Structures are given as C-alpha cells and as structure tokens.
Short mmCIF file of C-alpha atoms in Angstrom, two decimals:
data_model
loop_
_atom_site.label_atom_id
_atom_site.label_comp_id
_atom_site.label_asym_id
_atom_site.label_seq_id
_atom_site.Cartn_x
_atom_site.Cartn_y
_atom_site.Cartn_z
CA UNK V 26 0.26 -0.13 -0.14
CA UNK V 27 0.56 3.47 -0.81
CA UNK V 28 2.24 3.56 3.13
CA UNK V 29 0.58 7.33 4.21
CA UNK V 30 -2.09 8.72 6.50
CA UNK V 31 -5.40 9.59 5.59
CA UNK V 32 -4.55 12.99 6.40
CA UNK V 33 -1.84 13.14 3.59
CA UNK V 34 -4.82 11.28 0.93
CA UNK V 35 -7.58 12.72 1.78
CA UNK V 36 -9.25 15.25 -0.83
CA UNK V 37 -6.72 13.75 -3.43
CA UNK V 38 -6.21 10.38 -5.69
CA UNK V 39 -4.23 7.73 -5.14
CA UNK V 40 -1.89 5.45 -6.21
CA UNK V 41 -2.66 1.75 -4.88
CA UNK V 42 -2.57 -2.28 -6.22
CA UNK V 43 -5.37 -4.00 -8.01
CA UNK V 44 -5.89 -7.54 -9.03
CA UNK V 45 -8.17 -6.51 -13.00
CA UNK V 46 -9.80 -8.32 -15.16
CA UNK V 47 -8.49 -7.19 -18.93
CA UNK V 48 -10.23 -9.97 -20.53
CA UNK V 49 -12.71 -12.51 -19.72
CA UNK V 50 -11.54 -15.69 -18.69
CA UNK V 51 -8.16 -14.65 -18.41
CA UNK V 52 -6.21 -13.94 -15.39
CA UNK V 53 -6.73 -11.27 -13.11
CA UNK V 54 -3.30 -9.40 -13.74
CA UNK V 55 -2.13 -6.59 -10.44
CA UNK V 56 -1.35 -3.52 -11.36
CA UNK V 57 -1.00 0.39 -10.34
CA UNK V 58 -4.40 2.29 -10.41
CA UNK V 59 -4.96 5.40 -9.51
CA UNK V 60 -8.41 5.97 -7.11
CA UNK V 61 -10.61 9.22 -7.01
CA UNK V 62 -11.73 10.91 -3.57
CA UNK V 63 -14.89 9.89 -3.38
CA UNK V 64 -17.50 12.26 -4.15
CA UNK V 65 -20.05 13.91 -2.44
CA UNK V 66 -21.88 10.72 -0.27
CA UNK V 67 -18.95 9.04 -1.53
CA UNK V 68 -16.46 7.45 0.92
CA UNK V 69 -12.75 5.79 0.01
CA UNK V 70 -12.14 2.94 1.77
CA UNK V 71 -8.74 0.71 2.68
CA UNK V 72 -9.37 -2.42 1.87
CA UNK V 73 -8.33 -5.05 4.95
CA UNK V 74 -9.79 -8.52 3.98
CA UNK V 75 -11.94 -9.40 0.67
CA UNK V 76 -12.64 -12.95 -0.51
CA UNK V 77 -14.03 -14.53 -3.47
CA UNK V 78 -17.52 -15.04 -4.71
CA UNK V 79 -18.97 -17.56 -6.89
CA UNK V 80 -21.02 -13.80 -8.43
CA UNK V 81 -17.35 -12.79 -8.99
CA UNK V 82 -16.01 -16.08 -11.09
CA UNK V 83 -19.36 -15.87 -13.02
CA UNK V 84 -18.93 -11.86 -14.10
CA UNK V 85 -15.12 -13.19 -14.92
CA UNK V 86 -15.90 -15.53 -17.34
CA UNK V 87 -19.01 -13.80 -18.63
CA UNK V 88 -18.03 -12.98 -22.05
CA UNK V 89 -21.91 -10.70 -23.09
CA UNK V 90 -23.31 -8.22 -21.55
CA UNK V 91 -23.48 -7.77 -18.22
CA UNK V 92 -19.39 -8.51 -18.58
CA UNK V 93 -17.47 -5.38 -19.52
CA UNK V 94 -13.76 -5.07 -19.39
CA UNK V 95 -10.93 -3.82 -17.74
CA UNK V 96 -13.05 -4.42 -14.51
CA UNK V 97 -12.08 -4.58 -10.88
CA UNK V 98 -14.38 -8.06 -9.47
CA UNK V 99 -15.07 -8.40 -6.00
CA UNK V 100 -17.62 -7.43 -3.70
CA UNK V 101 -17.11 -9.33 0.32
CA UNK V 102 -14.75 -6.66 2.01
CA UNK V 103 -13.94 -5.50 5.00
CA UNK V 104 -12.09 -1.90 5.29
CA UNK V 105 -11.35 1.20 7.40
CA UNK V 106 -12.94 4.44 5.91
CA UNK V 107 -10.05 6.63 4.39
CA UNK V 108 -12.03 9.81 3.75
CA UNK V 109 -15.19 10.72 3.32
CA UNK V 110 -17.47 12.72 0.83
CA UNK V 111 -19.64 15.88 1.28
CA UNK V 112 -22.34 15.05 3.28
CA UNK V 113 -21.59 11.91 4.61
CA UNK V 114 -22.33 11.67 8.12
CA UNK V 115 -23.28 7.86 8.48
CA UNK V 116 -19.26 7.15 9.30
CA UNK V 117 -15.92 8.65 9.95
CA UNK V 118 -12.39 8.26 9.04
CA UNK V 119 -11.15 5.45 10.76
CA UNK V 120 -14.38 3.26 11.35
CA UNK V 121 -14.61 0.02 10.02
CA UNK V 122 -16.98 -1.03 7.33
CA UNK V 123 -18.19 -3.44 5.12
CA UNK V 124 -18.92 -2.61 1.98
CA UNK V 125 -22.26 -3.98 0.13
CA UNK V 126 -23.80 -5.14 -2.95
CA UNK V 127 -27.33 -3.48 -1.60
CA UNK V 128 -28.39 -0.61 -1.00
CA UNK V 129 -29.73 0.90 2.29
CA UNK V 130 -30.68 5.28 1.98
CA UNK V 131 -32.72 4.59 4.91
CA UNK V 132 -34.98 6.55 3.28
CA UNK V 133 -37.65 4.90 0.70
CA UNK V 134 -40.35 2.86 1.99
CA UNK V 135 -38.25 -0.48 1.62
CA UNK V 136 -35.05 0.47 4.08
CA UNK V 137 -37.92 1.57 6.62
CA UNK V 138 -39.92 -1.48 5.86
CA UNK V 139 -39.23 -4.65 8.82
CA UNK V 140 -39.68 -6.91 6.11
CA UNK V 141 -37.30 -5.50 3.02
CA UNK V 142 -34.02 -4.86 2.82
CA UNK V 143 -34.23 -4.16 -1.04
CA UNK V 144 -34.34 -0.19 -1.48
CA UNK V 145 -36.20 1.04 -4.20
CA UNK V 146 -34.36 4.27 -4.49
CA UNK V 147 -31.26 2.41 -5.32
CA UNK V 148 -32.07 -1.09 -6.37
CA UNK V 149 -29.35 -3.82 -7.02
CA UNK V 150 -27.94 -3.25 -10.82
CA UNK V 151 -24.02 -5.06 -12.21
CA UNK V 152 -23.99 -0.87 -13.22
CA UNK V 153 -20.45 -0.83 -14.11
CA UNK V 154 -20.34 2.55 -13.10
CA UNK V 155 -21.75 4.69 -9.11
CA UNK V 156 -24.79 6.31 -9.26
CA UNK V 157 -23.19 8.94 -11.51
CA UNK V 158 -22.53 6.78 -14.55
CA UNK V 159 -18.73 7.32 -14.18
CA UNK V 160 -15.49 5.12 -12.61
CA UNK V 161 -13.65 6.18 -9.37
CA UNK V 162 -10.72 4.15 -10.86
CA UNK V 163 -7.69 4.18 -13.60
CA UNK V 164 -5.08 2.67 -14.82
CA UNK V 165 -1.72 4.09 -14.51
CA UNK V 166 -2.41 5.19 -18.85
CA UNK V 167 -5.77 6.58 -17.75
CA UNK V 168 -8.13 3.92 -18.84
CA UNK V 169 -11.40 3.39 -17.28
CA UNK V 170 -11.04 0.27 -14.72
CA UNK V 171 -14.82 -0.37 -14.25
CA UNK V 172 -16.58 -1.60 -11.08
CA UNK V 173 -18.60 -4.07 -9.77
CA UNK V 174 -21.78 -4.15 -8.06
CA UNK V 175 -20.59 -0.50 -6.13
CA UNK V 176 -17.78 -2.66 -3.72
CA UNK V 177 -14.72 -3.65 -6.16
CA UNK V 178 -12.45 -4.78 -3.95
CA UNK V 179 -9.92 -6.85 -5.16
CA UNK V 180 -8.06 -3.64 -4.38
CA UNK V 181 -5.97 -1.75 -1.48
CA UNK V 182 -8.83 1.31 -1.55
CA UNK V 183 -12.53 1.63 -3.38
CA UNK V 184 -14.54 4.32 -3.21
CA UNK V 185 -18.81 3.12 -2.63
CA UNK V 186 -21.54 5.35 -1.89
CA UNK V 187 -23.02 5.37 1.38
CA UNK V 188 -25.20 4.11 0.34
CA UNK V 189 -23.66 1.18 0.15
CA UNK V 190 -21.30 0.86 3.28
CA UNK V 191 -22.19 -0.43 6.53
CA UNK V 192 -20.10 0.54 9.95
CA UNK V 193 -19.35 -2.61 12.49
CA UNK V 194 -17.51 -3.44 15.49
CA UNK V 195 -13.83 -3.39 14.53
CA UNK V 196 -13.27 -6.40 17.37
CA UNK V 197 -15.14 -8.54 14.30
CA UNK V 198 -11.74 -10.03 12.16
CA UNK V 199 -11.67 -9.00 9.35
CA UNK V 200 -10.85 -13.13 7.89
CA UNK V 201 -14.88 -13.56 8.81
CA UNK V 202 -15.97 -9.35 8.74
CA UNK V 203 -15.59 -9.60 5.47
CA UNK V 204 -18.08 -13.13 4.85
CA UNK V 205 -20.97 -10.26 6.09
CA UNK V 206 -21.32 -8.73 3.36
CA UNK V 207 -22.61 -11.49 0.65
CA UNK V 208 -21.74 -15.48 1.69
CA UNK V 209 -23.85 -15.20 5.51
CA UNK V 210 -26.15 -12.46 3.88
CA UNK V 211 -27.18 -14.26 0.93
CA UNK V 212 -26.25 -17.78 1.81
CA UNK V 213 -27.54 -18.75 5.26
CA UNK V 214 -30.22 -15.74 5.31
CA UNK V 215 -31.74 -17.44 2.09
CA UNK V 216 -31.37 -20.21 3.97
CA UNK V 217 -32.93 -18.87 7.59
CA UNK V 218 -35.50 -17.52 5.43
CA UNK V 219 -36.74 -19.92 3.57
CA UNK V 220 -36.92 -22.88 6.03
#
C-alpha cells in the first residue's frame, strides 16, 4: 500500500494496487491504479480483507453483457474509512466498515420496513459505474476501470456510495467480517428465510 496517512491522501487521487480482470476468463493482473477521491455521499475505503465469491467468478468468465472489461471485481470485504465525501455523516475516517452490494438509503419505504432490505431508491444493478455513471478507477495510462456491484474490493482502496456501507465493530476478525457482505447474508439468510 502507499503507506501514507489519511491526512495526506484525503481529497486527493491515490495510487495503489488492484487485481484487474482485463478480459473474460483470463488471469487477473496486479497493476497500479489511480483511485479518485470520494464525491459527495461517497466513502473511500482501505480494504483490509476481501474474499472470493462465486458471483465474482461468474462475472469474470462472462463474455456477454452485463460483462464489461477492464473491471475490478470483488464484493465481499471489510475495510477502514480513509476519507469521506461531502454530506457523509454516517461514518468518519477510521471507522471499520463493510461495503455491501445491496444498498440501504435509509429513506425509502422498503429501507424503513422491517420486512424488506431491497432499496427502491437505489435498486440492485450490475452496473459498471457509480451512481453518476462514472468510475473512480483508472489505470496508470488513464484508461477507465469499471466497478463491480458498487464495491470492487479486489483493490487496496475503493470508493463506495454511502448507501452501500455498513459500520461494524472493529473487534470482529476481518477474515470473518468480510463474509458478512455477501456469503453470510445471502447464503445463511436465504436458508434461514426459506426454512
């Protein structure tokens, strides 16, 4: 990692390493990338631990839309907030968080309901973009690198919309906490709800 403190990087683009899927089914390549600072209502996260999900493998192999390359995959992770964009009050620098692919705006009828967690304001999508239809990643040559389900955790730093961030207790071991963002919530959750 770049070794700089957040006070040196907040509000500025930073360089880090990422595992990039350049073409369908080809090995991921570790490259230096530029991660933009967060826009309003976004958070830049230093990834501590990430894991591999079958969904990542599926999208890596996929040759037809919604596949798009080059892309930074990964959506099961835990990290520490490095910096926040304007209007973010839910978390602060240094908070331990889980980026999630299912959003929670905290305002719509479904997010306020005890019966649903499928946000109607920001519905699930496999879009390669952030909400403003731009990317926060470029390679060192300036080429756009696409996002994956609003998380893209196969990188040392990522930028995530605050609707896709959940603050957690930092005492939870990172190698277990990263599974809460997908594996536990979908696997255990589906079995629990269905049973």
